[in-house]
Amino acid sequence: MKLAVALAGALAFGNAYAFHDGGVATCDGCHTMHNSQLNTVMVGSGSPQGGAPRVAHTVAGTNTQFQGKNFLLQGSDDSSTCLNCHSGATLSSYHVLTYPAPAAGTGPVNRTPGGDFAWLTISEPVVGHASVVAGERHGHNIVAADFGLVPDTTLLTAPGGTYAASALSCASCHDPHARARYVDGSGVPVYPKLGSATAPIVGSGSYTNSGTPTATAALGTYRFLGGSNYSQMSYSNATPFTADPPIAVAPATYNRSESATDTRVAYGKGMSEWCSNCHVAIHNGNVNAANTALIHPAGNSALLSATANDLQGNAAGTTIGAIYNAYKMSGDLSGVQTASYTSLVPYEMGTTSLATLQAVTGTAGPVSTAGGTENVMCLSCHRAHASGFSSMTRWDNTQEYIVAGGAWMPGTTYPQYGAAMYDRNPTVYASYQRSLCNKCHAKD
Amino acid sequence: MRLHALAFVLLASVIGLAPRDARAVPAPANVTAKYLYQLSSSTGEIPSSWASLIYDPGRKELYVVDRSDGTVGIFNDVGIEIYRFGDDSELGAVLSVDVIGDSGDLVVVVAEGPMRRIKRCNFRGEPKDEIRLRNLPAAFAKDFNPETVRFRDEKLYLADLGMMKVAVADASGNVLEVHDYYRELGIDKDKQGRTGPPGMHAFTVDPEGYLLFTVAPMFRVFVIAPDGKASSFGERGGAPGRFNIVAGVARDENGNIFVSDVLKCAVLVFNDKFQFQGQFGARGWGPGAFIAPREVAFGDGKLYVSQSAWRGVSVFELSFPGPASEPTAAQ
């Protein structure tokens, strides 16, 4: 079979190649105005029946013709609406959930920086113990009735905050209507307001090839995370966000195996401050003398240029950044700044410049001396969606070793470990590799 | 077959009777769909989510791959399971299956960690040997990891949905041709904010050798004719004949094309000129309604539709009472 030559002209795809285009999608992409089409109901009534496991609808409504669901949604609930497209059995750039859930003994297929929500369905044996880490400990337990994702049964509100677990959805973090936008390269978001005018969003601002926004053609913020004053419509008790969305850009191909090279998201500024919109009390953005909260710092002020013990008896003889750059693996501190970056311990650049972030490539680590702007953030240790490990950490910090005898966590019956490490080979680490906390602290 | 299913004859919309469950009523223009039943065993409906469906016209059997446990159920022409395999460790987690012509043997794609293997099995699903692809161009093979297989006209069609790549091989694994549809279709790789393939949502090959696949972010169905001529149709939107999230695709012997829409929770029907003929289904939990319909397969006048939320596979009987109409919203 040979593809006909006169193909390109005949197919004429137009510009349709993204549902969101950085902003609000077409209204009828998610909503039905009258719950009627061809004089037939679109969203019907009824309740789950028979079989297992099934969960109840979470969005109410009469569901008869001309009277649809709340918010006029076509989907069963917020997250189910999103996951209709953002899930699947195969790896695809925009998939964030492997569905159906992976068969026993296999891991999720997606390798996005945020992680695959299917980890929520996988329980993890604990080495040396009879117990397991429940799937729900692996990430943000978004509720999606059509996909079997149910509320967290243990953490009933956001740690450090009050946000109800039963209301957690994609729209808790991502503003589906995407009001925040950039109108220039400064990376400072602006919002349309009553009585003022701003530029419309013409594309995504999430990628290294997103280009530069202008005063007449704005770009959306990173993953259209909710901006200041964002409040999820379907959660009546939500406290409006106080922080602007963080700025960051991802490579265009971001859902990929990291067996050979890391996927580097250039995080700019504001991630931890934004996470604290919900996780208020858990956030501490300061370091050293100002750190009176005795919580691991994370935020714009938690600079990697902060002083640290140089392991030679000098309490302030080096910096966190210098250790990051030198650390290769347990016991090996012979690394160099130009090759020190790892996506298992990412950091923020400390800039809001879109151009600067879009230019970030390669494996260079942070500036380790005074004047360095890089900082630790929540995502330095955690994934945003889910991971293969408890508390959605990027590596398993519940065990003494992540590699022992040259193999991942020997003795475990956890065959998904390789998937949880994004297909890395354990030989990139020491034959007895301890926690990656040491990437910044080098206590091993 | 369950007798209660007959209550959902969709011809009711034609003769003016209201069915018991309005959600099962289609909005037919030139096609009617009668909900028949759910695929079942002797003990009741079989739950599954987004199962893969492959129809064997020779034996009038449907193969249903449940990726949540890596097993394959085989159903007869009245929707009763007659055999299941893959529930042991010998074969591995099954991703896709098809029947190798008259031999009765099966070609099976299984997952072994992140990699896939292609195995030839007997009709019981017992492995006989592994099919190793030969003469696969190195540049093509670099990121080719197929998870879907079809066997038509003595050829294996192996598709990597995410990369939008298809390799065609003979039954022994000798590669005859390869297609990188992301490149060949000229999909705009410079579209702002993207450079990678958008990925196929579904891929199949009909008995006449037409390749069909859907690309959700483009809201389009692609049809590659046996002579290689490529066509596509589809526009985004919620109106009749348009796609919200296009998913499964199948083609009958008359060239009618059936497309499931995951968000709209409907199956849209187009004729061989891609003219919209009608749609049926609505979101709901009752008989004949859908929760996120995904894959579709056509065989012997029946349309099989897999769904999410452990809703299993619904079976409809289709008929085309009138002449095809002129194009409506599609194209």
Short mmCIF file of N, CA and C in Angstrom, two decimals, chain B residues 28-82:
data_model
loop_
_atom_site.label_atom_id
_atom_site.label_comp_id
_atom_site.label_asym_id
_atom_site.label_seq_id
_atom_site.Cartn_x
_atom_site.Cartn_y
_atom_site.Cartn_z
N PRO B 28 -32.36 8.84 14.71
CA PRO B 28 -31.95 8.33 13.41
C PRO B 28 -32.41 9.21 12.27
N ALA B 29 -31.57 9.36 11.31
CA ALA B 29 -31.96 9.98 10.06
C ALA B 29 -32.14 8.86 9.03
N ASN B 30 -31.07 8.12 8.82
CA ASN B 30 -31.15 7.03 7.86
C ASN B 30 -30.63 5.73 8.46
N VAL B 31 -30.59 5.66 9.73
CA VAL B 31 -30.14 4.44 10.38
C VAL B 31 -30.93 4.28 11.68
N THR B 32 -31.27 3.06 11.99
CA THR B 32 -31.87 2.78 13.29
C THR B 32 -31.03 1.74 14.01
N ALA B 33 -31.02 1.85 15.30
CA ALA B 33 -30.23 0.94 16.11
C ALA B 33 -31.12 0.37 17.21
N LYS B 34 -31.12 -0.90 17.30
CA LYS B 34 -31.92 -1.58 18.32
C LYS B 34 -30.97 -2.17 19.36
N TYR B 35 -31.14 -1.71 20.60
CA TYR B 35 -30.30 -2.28 21.66
C TYR B 35 -30.71 -3.72 21.92
N LEU B 36 -29.74 -4.61 21.90
CA LEU B 36 -30.04 -6.02 22.11
C LEU B 36 -29.73 -6.48 23.53
N TYR B 37 -28.45 -6.40 23.90
CA TYR B 37 -28.06 -6.97 25.19
C TYR B 37 -26.63 -6.56 25.51
N GLN B 38 -26.19 -6.93 26.70
CA GLN B 38 -24.78 -6.82 27.09
C GLN B 38 -24.11 -8.18 26.88
N LEU B 39 -22.86 -8.17 26.53
CA LEU B 39 -22.13 -9.44 26.48
C LEU B 39 -22.13 -10.06 27.87
N SER B 40 -22.39 -11.35 27.91
CA SER B 40 -22.63 -12.01 29.19
C SER B 40 -22.03 -13.40 29.22
N SER B 41 -21.97 -13.93 30.42
CA SER B 41 -21.67 -15.35 30.60
C SER B 41 -22.95 -16.01 31.09
N SER B 42 -22.87 -17.24 31.45
CA SER B 42 -24.07 -17.94 31.93
C SER B 42 -24.54 -17.40 33.27
N THR B 43 -23.68 -16.62 33.92
CA THR B 43 -24.05 -16.10 35.24
C THR B 43 -24.42 -14.62 35.22
N GLY B 44 -24.35 -13.98 34.06
CA GLY B 44 -24.75 -12.59 34.01
C GLY B 44 -23.82 -11.75 33.15
N GLU B 45 -24.09 -10.45 33.14
CA GLU B 45 -23.29 -9.54 32.34
C GLU B 45 -21.84 -9.56 32.80
N ILE B 46 -20.94 -9.40 31.84
CA ILE B 46 -19.51 -9.40 32.17
C ILE B 46 -19.02 -7.96 32.19
N PRO B 47 -18.60 -7.47 33.35
CA PRO B 47 -18.12 -6.08 33.42
C PRO B 47 -16.74 -5.95 32.80
N SER B 48 -16.52 -4.86 32.16
CA SER B 48 -15.19 -4.51 31.65
C SER B 48 -15.21 -3.02 31.36
N SER B 49 -14.03 -2.46 31.22
CA SER B 49 -13.91 -1.05 30.90
C SER B 49 -13.02 -0.86 29.69
N TRP B 50 -13.54 -0.16 28.71
CA TRP B 50 -12.79 0.18 27.49
C TRP B 50 -12.09 -1.06 26.93
N ALA B 51 -12.83 -2.14 26.84
CA ALA B 51 -12.26 -3.35 26.27
C ALA B 51 -12.02 -3.16 24.77
N SER B 52 -11.01 -3.87 24.27
CA SER B 52 -10.75 -3.85 22.83
C SER B 52 -11.60 -4.94 22.17
N LEU B 53 -12.13 -4.63 20.98
CA LEU B 53 -13.08 -5.51 20.31
C LEU B 53 -12.57 -5.90 18.94
N ILE B 54 -12.60 -7.19 18.64
CA ILE B 54 -12.19 -7.68 17.33
C ILE B 54 -13.22 -8.72 16.88
N TYR B 55 -13.81 -8.51 15.72
CA TYR B 55 -14.83 -9.43 15.23
C TYR B 55 -14.21 -10.38 14.20
N ASP B 56 -14.50 -11.66 14.36
CA ASP B 56 -14.05 -12.68 13.42
C ASP B 56 -15.22 -13.07 12.53
N PRO B 57 -15.31 -12.54 11.32
CA PRO B 57 -16.48 -12.82 10.48
C PRO B 57 -16.58 -14.28 10.08
N GLY B 58 -15.45 -14.98 10.00
CA GLY B 58 -15.49 -16.37 9.58
C GLY B 58 -16.27 -17.24 10.53
N ARG B 59 -16.13 -16.99 11.80
CA ARG B 59 -16.80 -17.82 12.82
C ARG B 59 -17.89 -17.06 13.55
N LYS B 60 -18.09 -15.83 13.14
CA LYS B 60 -19.10 -14.98 13.77
C LYS B 60 -18.91 -14.91 15.28
N GLU B 61 -17.65 -14.69 15.65
CA GLU B 61 -17.31 -14.59 17.07
C GLU B 61 -16.66 -13.24 17.34
N LEU B 62 -16.86 -12.77 18.55
CA LEU B 62 -16.26 -11.51 18.96
C LEU B 62 -15.20 -11.78 20.02
N TYR B 63 -14.01 -11.21 19.80
CA TYR B 63 -12.94 -11.29 20.79
C TYR B 63 -12.93 -9.99 21.58
N VAL B 64 -12.92 -10.12 22.90
CA VAL B 64 -12.95 -8.95 23.78
C VAL B 64 -11.71 -9.00 24.67
N VAL B 65 -10.83 -8.03 24.49
CA VAL B 65 -9.61 -7.97 25.29
C VAL B 65 -9.84 -7.03 26.46
N ASP B 66 -9.75 -7.57 27.66
CA ASP B 66 -9.89 -6.77 28.87
C ASP B 66 -8.49 -6.45 29.38
N ARG B 67 -8.05 -5.24 29.13
CA ARG B 67 -6.67 -4.90 29.49
C ARG B 67 -6.47 -4.74 30.99
N SER B 68 -7.56 -4.67 31.73
CA SER B 68 -7.38 -4.54 33.17
C SER B 68 -6.87 -5.83 33.79
N ASP B 69 -7.09 -6.95 33.15
CA ASP B 69 -6.51 -8.19 33.65
C ASP B 69 -5.76 -8.96 32.57
N GLY B 70 -5.71 -8.41 31.36
CA GLY B 70 -4.93 -9.03 30.30
C GLY B 70 -5.54 -10.30 29.75
N THR B 71 -6.84 -10.47 29.88
CA THR B 71 -7.49 -11.69 29.39
C THR B 71 -8.31 -11.39 28.14
N VAL B 72 -8.68 -12.49 27.44
CA VAL B 72 -9.47 -12.37 26.22
C VAL B 72 -10.70 -13.27 26.36
N GLY B 73 -11.87 -12.68 26.20
CA GLY B 73 -13.10 -13.45 26.18
C GLY B 73 -13.58 -13.62 24.74
N ILE B 74 -14.08 -14.80 24.42
CA ILE B 74 -14.60 -15.07 23.08
C ILE B 74 -16.10 -15.29 23.20
N PHE B 75 -16.86 -14.54 22.40
CA PHE B 75 -18.32 -14.56 22.52
C PHE B 75 -18.94 -15.04 21.22
N ASN B 76 -20.03 -15.82 21.35
CA ASN B 76 -20.70 -16.31 20.15
C ASN B 76 -21.66 -15.25 19.61
N ASP B 77 -22.42 -15.62 18.59
CA ASP B 77 -23.23 -14.62 17.88
C ASP B 77 -24.48 -14.21 18.65
N VAL B 78 -24.69 -14.75 19.81
CA VAL B 78 -25.76 -14.23 20.66
C VAL B 78 -25.21 -13.62 21.94
N GLY B 79 -23.92 -13.34 21.94
CA GLY B 79 -23.34 -12.57 23.02
C GLY B 79 -23.02 -13.33 24.29
N ILE B 80 -22.88 -14.63 24.20
CA ILE B 80 -22.53 -15.43 25.37
C ILE B 80 -21.07 -15.85 25.29
N GLU B 81 -20.37 -15.70 26.40
CA GLU B 81 -18.96 -16.08 26.41
C GLU B 81 -18.83 -17.59 26.30
N ILE B 82 -17.98 -18.00 25.36
CA ILE B 82 -17.78 -19.44 25.18
C ILE B 82 -16.37 -19.88 25.58
#
